[in-house]
mmCIF file of N, CA and C in Angstrom:
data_model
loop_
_atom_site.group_PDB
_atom_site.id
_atom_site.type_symbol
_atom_site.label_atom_id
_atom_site.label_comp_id
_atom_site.label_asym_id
_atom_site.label_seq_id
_atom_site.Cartn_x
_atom_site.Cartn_y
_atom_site.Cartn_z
ATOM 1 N N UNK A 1 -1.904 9.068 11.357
ATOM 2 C CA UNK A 1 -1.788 7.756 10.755
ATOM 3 C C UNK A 1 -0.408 7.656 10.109
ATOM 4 N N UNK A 2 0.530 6.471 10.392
ATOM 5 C CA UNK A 2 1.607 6.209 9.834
ATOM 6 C C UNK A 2 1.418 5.809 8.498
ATOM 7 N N UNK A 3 2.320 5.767 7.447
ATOM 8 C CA UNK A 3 3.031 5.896 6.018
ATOM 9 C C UNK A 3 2.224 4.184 6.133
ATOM 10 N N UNK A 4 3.386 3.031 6.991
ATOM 11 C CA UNK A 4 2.569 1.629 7.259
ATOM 12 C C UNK A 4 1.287 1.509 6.710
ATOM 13 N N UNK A 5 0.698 1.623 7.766
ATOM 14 C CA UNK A 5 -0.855 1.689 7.922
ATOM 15 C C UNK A 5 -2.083 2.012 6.731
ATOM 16 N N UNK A 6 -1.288 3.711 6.078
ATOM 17 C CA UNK A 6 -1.733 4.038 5.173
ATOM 18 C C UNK A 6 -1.839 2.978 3.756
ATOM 19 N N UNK A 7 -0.766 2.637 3.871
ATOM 20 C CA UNK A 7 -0.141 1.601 3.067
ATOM 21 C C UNK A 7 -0.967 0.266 3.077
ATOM 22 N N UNK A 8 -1.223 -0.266 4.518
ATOM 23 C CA UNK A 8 -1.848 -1.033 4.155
ATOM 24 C C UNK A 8 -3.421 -1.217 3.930
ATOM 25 N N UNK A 9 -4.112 -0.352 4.030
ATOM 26 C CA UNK A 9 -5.522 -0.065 4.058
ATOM 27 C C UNK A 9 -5.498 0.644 2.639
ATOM 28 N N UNK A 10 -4.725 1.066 1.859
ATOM 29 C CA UNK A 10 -4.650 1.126 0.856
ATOM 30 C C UNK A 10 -4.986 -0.268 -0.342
ATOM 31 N N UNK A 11 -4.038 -1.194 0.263
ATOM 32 C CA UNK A 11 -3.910 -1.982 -0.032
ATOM 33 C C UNK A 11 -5.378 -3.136 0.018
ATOM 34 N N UNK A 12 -5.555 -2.774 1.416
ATOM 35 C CA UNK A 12 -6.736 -4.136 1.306
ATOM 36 C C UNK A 12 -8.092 -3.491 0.516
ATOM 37 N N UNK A 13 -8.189 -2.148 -0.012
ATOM 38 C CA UNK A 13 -9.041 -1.627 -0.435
ATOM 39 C C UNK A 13 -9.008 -1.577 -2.285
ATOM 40 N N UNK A 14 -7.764 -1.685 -2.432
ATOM 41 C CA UNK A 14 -7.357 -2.140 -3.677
ATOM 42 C C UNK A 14 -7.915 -3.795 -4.092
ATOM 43 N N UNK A 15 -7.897 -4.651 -3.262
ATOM 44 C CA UNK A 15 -8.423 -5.261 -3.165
ATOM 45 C C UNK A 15 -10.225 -5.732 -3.553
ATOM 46 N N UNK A 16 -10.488 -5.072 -2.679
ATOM 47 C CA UNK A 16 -12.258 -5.006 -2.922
ATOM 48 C C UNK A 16 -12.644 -5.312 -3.612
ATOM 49 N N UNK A 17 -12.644 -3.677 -4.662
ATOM 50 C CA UNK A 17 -13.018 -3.236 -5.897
ATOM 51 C C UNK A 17 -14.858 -3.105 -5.824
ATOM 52 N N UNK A 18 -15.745 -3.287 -4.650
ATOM 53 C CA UNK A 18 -16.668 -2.999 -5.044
ATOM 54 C C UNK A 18 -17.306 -1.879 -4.881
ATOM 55 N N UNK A 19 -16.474 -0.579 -4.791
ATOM 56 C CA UNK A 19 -16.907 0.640 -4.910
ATOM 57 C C UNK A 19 -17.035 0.887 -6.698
ATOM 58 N N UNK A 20 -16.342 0.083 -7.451
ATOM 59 C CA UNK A 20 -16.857 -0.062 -9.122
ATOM 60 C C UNK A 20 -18.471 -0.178 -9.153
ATOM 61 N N UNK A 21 -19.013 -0.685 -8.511
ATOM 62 C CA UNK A 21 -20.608 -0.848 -8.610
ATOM 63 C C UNK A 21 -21.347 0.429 -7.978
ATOM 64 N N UNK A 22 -21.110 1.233 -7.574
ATOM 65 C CA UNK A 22 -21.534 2.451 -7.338
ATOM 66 C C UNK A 22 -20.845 3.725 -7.420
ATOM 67 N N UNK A 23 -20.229 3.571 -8.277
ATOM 68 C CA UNK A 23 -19.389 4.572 -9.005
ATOM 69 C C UNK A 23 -19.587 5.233 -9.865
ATOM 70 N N UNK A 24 -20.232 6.324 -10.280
ATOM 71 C CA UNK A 24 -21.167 7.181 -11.274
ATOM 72 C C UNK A 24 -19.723 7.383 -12.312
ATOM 73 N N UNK A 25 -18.827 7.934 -11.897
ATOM 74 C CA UNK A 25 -18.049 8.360 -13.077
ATOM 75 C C UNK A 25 -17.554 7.056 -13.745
ATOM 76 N N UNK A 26 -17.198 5.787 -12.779
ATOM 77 C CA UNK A 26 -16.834 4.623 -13.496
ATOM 78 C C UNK A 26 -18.232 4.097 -14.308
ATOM 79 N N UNK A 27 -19.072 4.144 -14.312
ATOM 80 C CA UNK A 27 -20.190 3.761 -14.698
ATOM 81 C C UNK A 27 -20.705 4.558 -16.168
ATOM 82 N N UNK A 28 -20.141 5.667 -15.942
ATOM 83 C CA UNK A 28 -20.413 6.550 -17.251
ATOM 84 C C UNK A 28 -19.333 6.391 -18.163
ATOM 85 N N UNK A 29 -17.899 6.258 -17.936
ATOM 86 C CA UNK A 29 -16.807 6.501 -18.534
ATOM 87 C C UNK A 29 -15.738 4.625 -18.845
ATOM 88 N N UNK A 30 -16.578 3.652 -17.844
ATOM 89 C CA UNK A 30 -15.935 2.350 -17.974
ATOM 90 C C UNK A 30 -14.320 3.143 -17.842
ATOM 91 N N UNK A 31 -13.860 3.644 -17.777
ATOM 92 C CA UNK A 31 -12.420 3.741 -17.445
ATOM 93 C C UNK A 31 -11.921 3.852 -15.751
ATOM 94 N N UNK A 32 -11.069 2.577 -15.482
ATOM 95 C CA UNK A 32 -10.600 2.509 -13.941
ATOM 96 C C UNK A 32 -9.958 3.420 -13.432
ATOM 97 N N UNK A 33 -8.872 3.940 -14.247
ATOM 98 C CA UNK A 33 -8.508 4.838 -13.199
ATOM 99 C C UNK A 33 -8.973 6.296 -12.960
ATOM 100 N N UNK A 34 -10.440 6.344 -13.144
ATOM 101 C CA UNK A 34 -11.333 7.357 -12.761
ATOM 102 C C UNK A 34 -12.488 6.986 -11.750
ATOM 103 N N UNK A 35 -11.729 5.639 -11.350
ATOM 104 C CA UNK A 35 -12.619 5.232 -10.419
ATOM 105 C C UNK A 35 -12.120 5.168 -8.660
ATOM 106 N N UNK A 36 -12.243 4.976 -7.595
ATOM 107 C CA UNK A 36 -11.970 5.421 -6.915
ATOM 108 C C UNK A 36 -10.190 4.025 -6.386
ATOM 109 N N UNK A 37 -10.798 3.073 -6.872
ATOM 110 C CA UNK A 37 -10.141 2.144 -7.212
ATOM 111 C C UNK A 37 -9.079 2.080 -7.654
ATOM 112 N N UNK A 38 -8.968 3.029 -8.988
ATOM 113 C CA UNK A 38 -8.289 3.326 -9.675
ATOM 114 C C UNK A 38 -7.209 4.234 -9.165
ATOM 115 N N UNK A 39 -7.592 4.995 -8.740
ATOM 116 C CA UNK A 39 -6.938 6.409 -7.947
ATOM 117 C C UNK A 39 -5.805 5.747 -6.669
ATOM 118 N N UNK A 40 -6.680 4.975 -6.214
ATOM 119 C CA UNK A 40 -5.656 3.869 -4.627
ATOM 120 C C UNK A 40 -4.858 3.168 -5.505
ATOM 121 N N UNK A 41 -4.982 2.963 -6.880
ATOM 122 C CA UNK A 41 -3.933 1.950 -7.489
ATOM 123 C C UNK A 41 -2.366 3.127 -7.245
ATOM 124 N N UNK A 42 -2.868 4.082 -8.125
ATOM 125 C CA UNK A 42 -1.965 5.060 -8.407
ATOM 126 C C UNK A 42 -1.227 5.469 -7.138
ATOM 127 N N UNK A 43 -1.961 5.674 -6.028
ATOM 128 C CA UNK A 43 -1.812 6.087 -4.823
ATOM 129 C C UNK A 43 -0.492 4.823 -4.216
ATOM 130 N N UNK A 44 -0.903 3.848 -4.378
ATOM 131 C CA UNK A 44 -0.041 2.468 -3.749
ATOM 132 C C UNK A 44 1.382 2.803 -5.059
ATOM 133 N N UNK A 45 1.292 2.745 -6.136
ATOM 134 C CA UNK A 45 2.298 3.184 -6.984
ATOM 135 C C UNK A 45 3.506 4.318 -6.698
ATOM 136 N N UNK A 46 2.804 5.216 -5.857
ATOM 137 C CA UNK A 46 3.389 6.402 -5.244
ATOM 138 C C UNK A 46 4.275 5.821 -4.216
ATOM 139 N N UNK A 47 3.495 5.605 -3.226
ATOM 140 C CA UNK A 47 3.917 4.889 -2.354
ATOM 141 C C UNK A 47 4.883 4.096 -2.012
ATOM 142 N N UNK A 48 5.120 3.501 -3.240
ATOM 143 C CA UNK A 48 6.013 1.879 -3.271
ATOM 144 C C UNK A 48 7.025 2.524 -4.304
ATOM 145 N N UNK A 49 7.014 3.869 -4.921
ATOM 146 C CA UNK A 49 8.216 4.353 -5.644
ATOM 147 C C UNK A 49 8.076 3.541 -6.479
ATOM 148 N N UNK A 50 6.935 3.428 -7.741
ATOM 149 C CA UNK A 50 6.359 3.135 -8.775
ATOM 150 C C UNK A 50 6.373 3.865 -9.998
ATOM 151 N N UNK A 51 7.482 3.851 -10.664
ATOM 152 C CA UNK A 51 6.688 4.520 -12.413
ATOM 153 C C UNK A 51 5.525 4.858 -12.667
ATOM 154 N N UNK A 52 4.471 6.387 -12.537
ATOM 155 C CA UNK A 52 3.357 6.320 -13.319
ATOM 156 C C UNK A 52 3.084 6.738 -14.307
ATOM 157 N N UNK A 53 2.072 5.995 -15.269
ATOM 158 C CA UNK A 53 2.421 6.569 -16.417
ATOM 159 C C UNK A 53 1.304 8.551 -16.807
ATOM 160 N N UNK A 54 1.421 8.835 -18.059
ATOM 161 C CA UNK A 54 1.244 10.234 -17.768
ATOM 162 C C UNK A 54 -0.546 10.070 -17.788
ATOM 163 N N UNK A 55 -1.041 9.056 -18.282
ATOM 164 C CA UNK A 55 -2.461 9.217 -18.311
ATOM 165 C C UNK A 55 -2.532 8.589 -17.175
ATOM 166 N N UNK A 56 -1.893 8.197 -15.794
ATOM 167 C CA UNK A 56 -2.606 8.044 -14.634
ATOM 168 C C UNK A 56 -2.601 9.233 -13.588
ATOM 169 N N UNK A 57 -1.284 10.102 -14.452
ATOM 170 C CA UNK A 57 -1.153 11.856 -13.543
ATOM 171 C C UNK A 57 -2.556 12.143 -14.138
ATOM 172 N N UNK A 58 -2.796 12.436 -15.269
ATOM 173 C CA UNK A 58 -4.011 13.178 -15.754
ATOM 174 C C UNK A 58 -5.008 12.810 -14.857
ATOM 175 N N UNK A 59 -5.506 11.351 -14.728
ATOM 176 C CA UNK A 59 -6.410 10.842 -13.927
ATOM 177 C C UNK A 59 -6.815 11.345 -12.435
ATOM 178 N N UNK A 60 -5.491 12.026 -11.952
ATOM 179 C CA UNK A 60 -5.753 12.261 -10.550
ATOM 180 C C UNK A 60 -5.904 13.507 -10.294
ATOM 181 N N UNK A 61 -6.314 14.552 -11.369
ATOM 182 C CA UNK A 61 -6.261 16.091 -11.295
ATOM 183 C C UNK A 61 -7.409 15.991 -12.112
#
């Protein structure tokens, strides 16, 4: 799969957002970027040569 592609299915999934409704850790913790949602945000941030900040590194480890 090309960088593109990745990129954009990233994208339309960022979108959604209704993996929030069956999301046990988002559901226990209300915090997004422990949600899977959250994680593709960060991910598209990468991607696009985005500033992240240090509690969205924490988030992804």
């Amino acid at each position: 799969m090309d960088e593109e592609k990745i990129i954009a299915e990233v994208q339309s999934c960022i979108d959604c957002m209704i993996c929030l409704d069956v999301c046990d850790t988002f559901a226990v913790t209300q915090n997004e970027l422990l949600s899977p949602n959250g994680r593709l945000k960060i991910v598209d941030k990468i991607f696009n040569n985005k500033d992240i900040t240090q509690e969205e590194i924490k988030s992804i480890y």
